[in-house]
């Protein structure tokens, strides 16, 4: 049974819809508060809440002895993304309108979080934690880079749309990988406002508010990870709170898409299936002998060291890659120099390796930032289609077809 079945089953009961209506009217209620004036026993309400929580329509947060319940619109967003936009999303946008679904007009407990959002992502806790902290991930789904050593108390520098945002109170609060991460929200500087299109009056209002904080909780659940985003510390009537209510669902949705499919439509793609196991494909990407055998014969550097550089030379040109991410199923390079194609500079090359049931490997390649409007897109697309197959065949032991080889010359003649 798909998760969507649980959502529709949970919504089919009128009592459960009544509880969601109550959270829609005032979010973050305790069980005692939800039972007030209801023609249901406390036990019945508790059972209905368990069904809603199981379907992810309700998220909970504990503060001391209190358990607060929040209407969680994530499943409705996912249903809308999968089904509604195909037909007429505008007419049913209200189903997932966070502004109304998460409003909290009467917060009486200072320790009660104002915003809670929960979803499940098919990934590992380690990969999700990396996605929350490493620039190669955050720049791709959020267009934000967080520069810090991730030690509690350390300052954070935000980089967003060309703006650099620093402040002594912009700090890491907690970091317990891969379970929990918390930091204070960024500072609303004039440079940031200009970069994101906020006028001076609006910037002055939100800059006058107290600094908020965001917390990410990661809980493994078989092949999934439950991600809960808690953003709190807002003043009553906060304008910033209104903004993040619509922002976090988009960011979390992009994280989910990136980690589950990689399909953010942000660059050139190529793919191949190799009969080799993932370990063999990984070795071909992280050793000089491997790189020489399937891509460029003239190469030197440190492909197996994070932060290392690798330079490929061909004809009178060269291209240099910095190794930004290494794990057994993901390799990410950033192009730092390219004499033939200037458009390559600052693009990122993602090599996603997925295990197959037949012990082979699905290779998904994407050159992030190399878009169709780039002058070299057509030539590069044809080239990568060849080289990704070359990688797959070399890893499987049948020999690669690097630049200058007979296989390369045959493929180039066919183009």
Short mmCIF file of C-alpha atoms in Angstrom, two decimals:
data_model
loop_
_atom_site.label_atom_id
_atom_site.label_comp_id
_atom_site.label_asym_id
_atom_site.label_seq_id
_atom_site.Cartn_x
_atom_site.Cartn_y
_atom_site.Cartn_z
CA UNK A 1 0.00 0.00 0.00
CA UNK A 2 1.35 3.40 -0.96
CA UNK A 3 1.66 6.25 1.61
CA UNK A 4 -1.05 8.12 -0.29
CA UNK A 5 -3.48 5.31 0.67
CA UNK A 6 -2.83 6.01 4.36
CA UNK A 7 -3.57 9.70 3.79
CA UNK A 8 -6.92 9.08 2.10
CA UNK A 9 -7.85 6.47 4.70
CA UNK A 10 -7.06 8.90 7.52
CA UNK A 11 -9.08 11.69 5.87
CA UNK A 12 -12.10 9.43 5.33
CA UNK A 13 -13.16 9.61 8.98
CA UNK A 14 -15.15 12.75 9.96
CA UNK A 15 -13.76 12.75 13.51
CA UNK A 16 -10.22 12.87 12.19
CA UNK A 17 -11.13 15.68 9.81
CA UNK A 18 -12.59 17.52 12.80
CA UNK A 19 -9.27 17.21 14.63
CA UNK A 20 -7.43 18.53 11.58
CA UNK A 21 -9.86 21.45 11.44
CA UNK A 22 -9.01 22.24 15.06
CA UNK A 23 -5.31 22.23 14.31
CA UNK A 24 -5.98 24.31 11.24
CA UNK A 25 -7.68 26.90 13.44
CA UNK A 26 -4.98 26.78 16.14
CA UNK A 27 -1.85 24.76 15.63
CA UNK A 28 0.38 23.21 18.30
CA UNK A 29 -2.30 21.92 20.70
CA UNK A 30 -1.90 19.30 23.42
CA UNK A 31 -4.19 16.27 23.72
CA UNK A 32 -6.03 17.99 26.57
CA UNK A 33 -6.65 21.09 24.47
CA UNK A 34 -7.86 19.06 21.49
CA UNK A 35 -10.35 17.15 23.69
CA UNK A 36 -12.01 20.33 24.96
CA UNK A 37 -15.70 20.52 23.94
CA UNK A 38 -15.42 17.42 21.73
CA UNK A 39 -18.06 14.70 21.85
CA UNK A 40 -15.31 12.07 22.01
CA UNK A 41 -13.48 10.38 24.82
CA UNK A 42 -9.83 11.20 25.45
CA UNK A 43 -8.95 7.64 24.42
CA UNK A 44 -10.82 7.98 21.11
CA UNK A 45 -9.11 11.29 20.35
CA UNK A 46 -5.75 9.72 21.12
CA UNK A 47 -6.45 6.82 18.71
CA UNK A 48 -7.54 9.18 15.95
CA UNK A 49 -4.41 11.27 16.44
CA UNK A 50 -2.28 8.13 16.16
CA UNK A 51 -3.86 7.37 12.76
CA UNK A 52 -3.27 10.95 11.60
CA UNK A 53 0.31 10.85 12.84
CA UNK A 54 0.91 7.53 11.08
CA UNK A 55 -0.32 9.13 7.84
CA UNK A 56 1.98 12.13 8.51
CA UNK A 57 -0.98 14.49 8.57
CA UNK A 58 -0.10 15.37 12.16
CA UNK A 59 3.41 15.96 13.48
CA UNK A 60 4.25 16.06 17.18
CA UNK A 61 6.92 17.74 19.27
CA UNK A 62 7.65 17.18 22.95
CA UNK A 63 8.69 19.96 25.28
CA UNK A 64 9.20 18.64 28.77
CA UNK A 65 6.06 16.74 29.77
CA UNK A 66 3.91 18.35 27.07
CA UNK A 67 3.29 16.88 23.61
CA UNK A 68 2.17 19.39 20.98
CA UNK A 69 0.31 18.41 17.81
CA UNK A 70 0.72 20.20 14.47
CA UNK A 71 -1.14 19.92 11.21
CA UNK A 72 1.51 18.72 8.77
CA UNK A 73 0.75 19.57 5.12
CA UNK A 74 3.64 17.56 3.62
CA UNK A 75 1.46 14.62 2.44
CA UNK A 76 -0.99 17.03 0.82
CA UNK A 77 1.87 18.78 -0.98
CA UNK A 78 3.15 15.44 -2.25
CA UNK A 79 -0.32 14.43 -3.47
CA UNK A 80 -0.63 17.80 -5.19
CA UNK A 81 2.79 17.45 -6.81
CA UNK A 82 2.01 13.94 -8.05
CA UNK A 83 -1.61 14.31 -9.11
CA UNK A 84 -3.26 17.70 -8.87
CA UNK A 85 -0.90 19.79 -10.98
CA UNK A 86 -1.62 17.45 -13.89
CA UNK A 87 -5.24 18.55 -13.94
CA UNK A 88 -6.05 21.91 -12.37
CA UNK A 89 -3.88 22.68 -9.38
CA UNK A 90 -5.00 26.29 -9.07
CA UNK A 91 -8.54 25.31 -8.08
CA UNK A 92 -7.37 23.13 -5.19
CA UNK A 93 -4.38 25.16 -4.00
CA UNK A 94 -6.19 25.81 -0.74
CA UNK A 95 -5.80 22.15 0.22
CA UNK A 96 -2.13 22.74 0.89
CA UNK A 97 -2.11 26.43 1.77
CA UNK A 98 0.45 26.61 4.55
CA UNK A 99 -0.51 30.11 5.53
CA UNK A 100 -3.84 28.85 6.80
CA UNK A 101 -2.89 25.29 7.63
CA UNK A 102 -0.16 26.36 10.01
CA UNK A 103 -1.61 29.51 11.57
CA UNK A 104 -1.36 29.71 15.34
CA UNK A 105 -3.35 32.66 16.62
CA UNK A 106 -3.23 31.89 20.34
CA UNK A 107 0.15 30.62 21.44
CA UNK A 108 0.07 30.63 25.21
CA UNK A 109 3.14 28.49 25.93
CA UNK A 110 6.50 30.15 25.28
CA UNK A 111 8.12 26.75 24.74
CA UNK A 112 5.64 25.73 22.08
CA UNK A 113 7.25 25.68 18.58
CA UNK A 114 5.46 27.82 16.01
CA UNK A 115 6.38 25.78 12.92
CA UNK A 116 6.74 22.00 12.54
CA UNK A 117 7.01 20.15 9.23
CA UNK A 118 7.58 16.40 8.81
CA UNK A 119 8.24 14.18 5.81
CA UNK A 120 9.89 10.85 4.97
CA UNK A 121 12.78 10.65 2.49
CA UNK A 122 14.12 7.48 0.90
CA UNK A 123 17.80 7.90 1.75
CA UNK A 124 20.24 7.26 4.59
CA UNK A 125 20.60 9.50 7.67
CA UNK A 126 24.19 10.17 6.65
CA UNK A 127 23.25 11.30 3.14
CA UNK A 128 20.42 13.49 4.46
CA UNK A 129 22.69 15.08 7.07
CA UNK A 130 25.22 15.81 4.33
CA UNK A 131 22.42 17.37 2.27
CA UNK A 132 21.63 19.72 5.15
CA UNK A 133 25.23 20.81 5.71
CA UNK A 134 27.44 20.43 2.63
CA UNK A 135 27.53 23.20 0.00
CA UNK A 136 27.46 20.74 -2.92
CA UNK A 137 23.95 19.79 -1.79
CA UNK A 138 22.59 23.05 -0.32
CA UNK A 139 23.60 25.11 -3.35
CA UNK A 140 21.77 22.70 -5.61
CA UNK A 141 18.34 22.57 -3.93
CA UNK A 142 18.41 25.86 -1.99
CA UNK A 143 20.94 28.12 -3.74
CA UNK A 144 22.47 28.69 -0.29
CA UNK A 145 25.94 27.88 1.06
CA UNK A 146 26.52 27.53 4.80
CA UNK A 147 30.18 28.09 5.71
CA UNK A 148 31.06 26.83 9.21
CA UNK A 149 32.93 24.01 10.96
CA UNK A 150 29.58 22.82 12.43
CA UNK A 151 30.84 22.92 16.01
CA UNK A 152 28.27 24.19 18.55
CA UNK A 153 28.92 27.88 19.14
CA UNK A 154 30.75 28.41 15.85
CA UNK A 155 29.62 31.27 13.66
CA UNK A 156 28.03 30.61 10.26
CA UNK A 157 28.50 32.56 7.07
CA UNK A 158 25.54 32.38 4.70
CA UNK A 159 26.02 32.90 0.98
CA UNK A 160 22.85 33.38 -1.03
CA UNK A 161 22.45 34.79 -4.54
CA UNK A 162 25.77 36.57 -4.36
CA UNK A 163 25.17 38.03 -0.88
CA UNK A 164 27.48 37.13 2.02
CA UNK A 165 25.71 37.22 5.39
CA UNK A 166 27.73 37.15 8.61
CA UNK A 167 26.98 38.06 12.24
CA UNK A 168 28.40 37.01 15.64
CA UNK A 169 24.96 35.71 16.72
CA UNK A 170 24.49 33.67 13.54
CA UNK A 171 25.78 30.42 15.06
CA UNK A 172 25.55 26.65 15.22
CA UNK A 173 23.46 25.66 18.25
CA UNK A 174 23.60 21.85 18.06
CA UNK A 175 25.29 19.36 15.76
CA UNK A 176 24.91 15.64 16.41
CA UNK A 177 25.39 13.89 13.06
CA UNK A 178 23.44 12.20 11.66
CA UNK A 179 20.59 12.73 14.13
CA UNK A 180 20.12 16.39 14.97
CA UNK A 181 21.17 19.82 13.72
CA UNK A 182 20.18 23.28 14.94
CA UNK A 183 21.33 26.79 14.14
CA UNK A 184 20.19 30.38 14.57
CA UNK A 185 18.54 31.99 11.56
CA UNK A 186 20.49 34.33 9.34
CA UNK A 187 20.77 38.10 9.67
CA UNK A 188 18.63 40.29 7.41
CA UNK A 189 21.35 42.53 6.02
CA UNK A 190 20.92 45.18 3.33
CA UNK A 191 23.06 43.09 0.98
CA UNK A 192 20.79 40.07 1.49
CA UNK A 193 17.65 42.17 0.96
CA UNK A 194 18.98 43.54 -2.33
CA UNK A 195 19.89 40.03 -3.51
CA UNK A 196 16.46 38.52 -2.82
CA UNK A 197 14.35 41.55 -3.77
CA UNK A 198 13.20 42.79 -0.34
CA UNK A 199 12.59 46.54 -0.06
CA UNK A 200 14.08 48.72 2.68
CA UNK A 201 10.90 49.06 4.74
CA UNK A 202 10.23 45.32 4.79
CA UNK A 203 13.84 44.58 5.65
CA UNK A 204 13.72 47.02 8.56
CA UNK A 205 10.59 45.32 9.96
CA UNK A 206 11.95 41.79 9.82
CA UNK A 207 15.41 42.87 11.02
CA UNK A 208 13.77 44.29 14.16
CA UNK A 209 12.36 40.88 15.11
CA UNK A 210 14.20 38.57 17.54
CA UNK A 211 16.49 36.02 15.89
CA UNK A 212 14.74 32.68 15.34
CA UNK A 213 16.24 29.19 15.21
CA UNK A 214 15.72 26.11 13.07
CA UNK A 215 16.19 22.49 14.14
CA UNK A 216 16.34 19.34 12.01
CA UNK A 217 15.61 15.96 13.59
CA UNK A 218 16.49 12.81 11.62
CA UNK A 219 15.08 9.40 12.56
CA UNK A 220 15.84 6.26 10.49
CA UNK A 221 12.86 4.10 9.56
CA UNK A 222 14.02 1.17 7.43
CA UNK A 223 14.93 2.47 3.97
CA UNK A 224 13.45 5.88 4.87
CA UNK A 225 14.45 8.75 7.12
CA UNK A 226 11.87 10.79 8.98
CA UNK A 227 12.85 14.44 8.75
CA UNK A 228 11.23 16.92 11.11
CA UNK A 229 11.91 20.65 10.67
CA UNK A 230 11.14 22.80 13.72
CA UNK A 231 11.47 26.56 13.38
CA UNK A 232 10.72 28.62 16.47
CA UNK A 233 11.71 31.66 18.52
CA UNK A 234 9.37 34.09 16.77
CA UNK A 235 7.60 37.07 18.28
CA UNK A 236 3.79 37.13 18.21
CA UNK A 237 2.58 38.25 14.80
CA UNK A 238 6.00 37.61 13.25
CA UNK A 239 6.38 38.56 9.60
CA UNK A 240 9.36 36.21 9.32
CA UNK A 241 7.19 33.31 10.48
CA UNK A 242 4.74 34.02 7.67
CA UNK A 243 7.61 33.87 5.17
CA UNK A 244 9.17 30.61 6.37
CA UNK A 245 5.77 28.86 6.40
CA UNK A 246 5.77 28.90 2.64
CA UNK A 247 9.53 28.57 2.25
CA UNK A 248 10.40 25.41 4.16
CA UNK A 249 7.96 23.10 2.31
CA UNK A 250 9.56 24.11 -0.98
CA UNK A 251 13.08 23.58 0.37
CA UNK A 252 12.25 20.21 1.96
CA UNK A 253 10.44 19.14 -1.21
CA UNK A 254 13.57 19.96 -3.21
CA UNK A 255 15.74 17.96 -0.78
CA UNK A 256 13.41 14.99 -1.18
CA UNK A 257 13.51 15.23 -4.98
CA UNK A 258 17.29 15.57 -5.03
CA UNK A 259 17.97 12.62 -2.73
CA UNK A 260 15.35 10.28 -4.13
CA UNK A 261 15.60 10.96 -7.86
CA UNK A 262 18.32 13.57 -8.46
CA UNK A 263 15.96 15.12 -10.99
CA UNK A 264 16.01 18.87 -10.34
CA UNK A 265 16.29 19.68 -14.06
CA UNK A 266 19.39 21.76 -13.42
CA UNK A 267 21.92 20.44 -15.88
CA UNK A 268 23.00 18.05 -18.60
CA UNK A 269 22.30 14.36 -17.92
CA UNK A 270 23.54 10.98 -19.14
CA UNK A 271 23.11 7.46 -17.82
CA UNK A 272 24.21 3.88 -18.35
CA UNK A 273 23.92 0.46 -16.74
CA UNK A 274 27.07 -1.44 -15.87
CA UNK A 275 27.33 -5.16 -15.16
CA UNK A 276 29.96 -4.26 -12.57
CA UNK A 277 29.18 -3.79 -8.87
CA UNK A 278 29.08 -0.29 -7.40
CA UNK A 279 32.54 -0.72 -5.86
CA UNK A 280 34.12 -1.26 -9.29
CA UNK A 281 32.44 1.83 -10.78
CA UNK A 282 33.48 3.88 -7.75
CA UNK A 283 37.10 2.74 -8.20
CA UNK A 284 37.00 3.79 -11.85
CA UNK A 285 35.94 7.29 -10.74
CA UNK A 286 38.47 7.63 -7.91
CA UNK A 287 41.73 6.22 -9.31
CA UNK A 288 44.04 7.72 -11.92
CA UNK A 289 44.27 4.40 -13.75
CA UNK A 290 40.49 4.23 -13.91
CA UNK A 291 40.08 7.78 -15.18
CA UNK A 292 42.73 7.18 -17.84
CA UNK A 293 40.97 4.04 -19.03
CA UNK A 294 37.49 5.47 -19.64
CA UNK A 295 37.86 9.26 -20.04
CA UNK A 296 41.21 11.03 -20.51
CA UNK A 297 44.57 9.23 -20.85
CA UNK A 298 46.56 12.28 -19.68
CA UNK A 299 45.48 12.89 -16.08
CA UNK A 300 47.15 13.56 -12.75
CA UNK A 301 46.06 14.59 -9.26
CA UNK A 302 44.22 13.16 -6.27
CA UNK A 303 40.82 11.74 -7.28
CA UNK A 304 40.39 9.79 -4.03
CA UNK A 305 40.91 12.75 -1.67
CA UNK A 306 38.15 15.13 -0.74
CA UNK A 307 39.42 18.59 -1.60
CA UNK A 308 41.98 17.12 -3.98
CA UNK A 309 42.31 18.32 -7.56
CA UNK A 310 42.49 16.33 -10.78
CA UNK A 311 43.68 17.82 -14.09
CA UNK A 312 42.86 16.28 -17.46
CA UNK A 313 44.89 17.36 -20.52
CA UNK A 314 43.91 16.89 -24.17
CA UNK A 315 45.21 18.52 -27.37
CA UNK A 316 46.32 21.98 -26.18
CA UNK A 317 43.58 22.26 -23.54
CA UNK A 318 42.99 21.13 -19.99
CA UNK A 319 40.22 20.90 -17.44
CA UNK A 320 40.66 20.77 -13.66
CA UNK A 321 38.22 19.26 -11.18
CA UNK A 322 38.10 19.68 -7.41
CA UNK A 323 36.80 16.64 -5.51
CA UNK A 324 34.00 17.99 -3.28
CA UNK A 325 32.17 14.86 -2.13
CA UNK A 326 33.13 11.20 -1.83
CA UNK A 327 31.02 8.34 -0.59
CA UNK A 328 30.57 4.79 -1.95
CA UNK A 329 27.53 5.72 -4.06
CA UNK A 330 28.17 9.39 -4.85
CA UNK A 331 31.12 11.31 -6.27
CA UNK A 332 30.89 15.06 -6.89
CA UNK A 333 33.49 17.21 -8.66
CA UNK A 334 33.51 20.98 -9.22
CA UNK A 335 35.16 22.30 -12.37
CA UNK A 336 37.64 25.03 -11.39
CA UNK A 337 39.44 25.48 -14.74
CA UNK A 338 38.50 24.77 -18.35
CA UNK A 339 40.40 26.17 -21.32
CA UNK A 340 38.15 24.70 -24.02
CA UNK A 341 34.69 25.32 -22.57
CA UNK A 342 34.58 28.37 -20.29
CA UNK A 343 30.95 27.44 -19.50
CA UNK A 344 32.21 24.44 -17.54
CA UNK A 345 33.80 26.59 -14.84
CA UNK A 346 31.89 26.33 -11.53
CA UNK A 347 29.65 23.57 -12.86
CA UNK A 348 29.41 20.43 -10.72
CA UNK A 349 29.69 16.88 -12.00
CA UNK A 350 27.54 14.43 -10.03
CA UNK A 351 28.10 10.68 -10.33
CA UNK A 352 25.26 8.82 -8.59
CA UNK A 353 25.73 5.04 -8.35
CA UNK A 354 22.72 2.84 -7.56
CA UNK A 355 22.85 -0.88 -6.75
CA UNK A 356 20.82 -3.17 -9.02
CA UNK A 357 19.27 -6.47 -7.98
CA UNK A 358 21.42 -8.25 -10.59
CA UNK A 359 24.55 -6.96 -8.77
CA UNK A 360 25.14 -4.37 -11.46
CA UNK A 361 25.11 -0.57 -11.19
CA UNK A 362 22.93 2.20 -12.54
CA UNK A 363 25.14 5.20 -13.31
CA UNK A 364 23.34 8.55 -13.27
CA UNK A 365 25.48 11.50 -14.36
CA UNK A 366 24.54 15.16 -14.22
CA UNK A 367 26.64 18.24 -14.97
CA UNK A 368 24.84 20.74 -12.78
CA UNK A 369 24.80 24.23 -14.25
CA UNK A 370 25.45 23.23 -17.85
CA UNK A 371 22.07 24.13 -19.29
CA UNK A 372 20.62 23.80 -22.79
CA UNK A 373 21.21 27.47 -23.55
CA UNK A 374 24.97 26.95 -23.12
CA UNK A 375 26.75 27.06 -26.48
CA UNK A 376 28.61 23.80 -25.87
CA UNK A 377 25.56 21.85 -24.62
CA UNK A 378 25.00 19.74 -27.74
CA UNK A 379 28.64 18.75 -28.14
CA UNK A 380 29.02 18.03 -24.43
CA UNK A 381 25.80 16.01 -24.31
CA UNK A 382 27.03 13.73 -27.08
CA UNK A 383 30.42 13.46 -25.41
CA UNK A 384 29.04 12.53 -22.01
CA UNK A 385 26.68 9.94 -23.48
CA UNK A 386 29.78 8.25 -24.90
CA UNK A 387 31.96 8.56 -21.80
CA UNK A 388 29.33 7.38 -19.31
CA UNK A 389 28.94 4.20 -21.39
CA UNK A 390 32.74 3.98 -21.53
CA UNK A 391 32.83 4.11 -17.73
CA UNK A 392 30.18 1.39 -17.46
CA UNK A 393 32.00 -0.92 -19.85
CA UNK A 394 35.45 -0.36 -18.36
CA UNK A 395 34.18 -1.08 -14.83
CA UNK A 396 32.61 -4.32 -16.10
CA UNK A 397 35.95 -5.45 -17.53
CA UNK A 398 35.22 -5.11 -21.24
CA UNK A 399 37.51 -2.11 -21.78
CA UNK A 400 36.79 1.59 -21.90
CA UNK A 401 36.85 4.01 -24.83
CA UNK A 402 38.73 7.10 -23.59
CA UNK A 403 39.47 10.16 -25.68
CA UNK A 404 41.82 9.27 -28.55
CA UNK A 405 41.00 5.55 -28.54
CA UNK A 406 39.54 3.65 -31.49
CA UNK A 407 36.15 3.60 -29.74
CA UNK A 408 36.29 7.35 -29.21
CA UNK A 409 37.24 8.04 -32.83
CA UNK A 410 34.43 5.78 -34.07
CA UNK A 411 31.88 7.54 -31.84
CA UNK A 412 33.14 10.98 -32.91
CA UNK A 413 32.89 10.04 -36.59
CA UNK A 414 29.31 8.87 -36.05
CA UNK A 415 28.47 12.28 -34.58
#
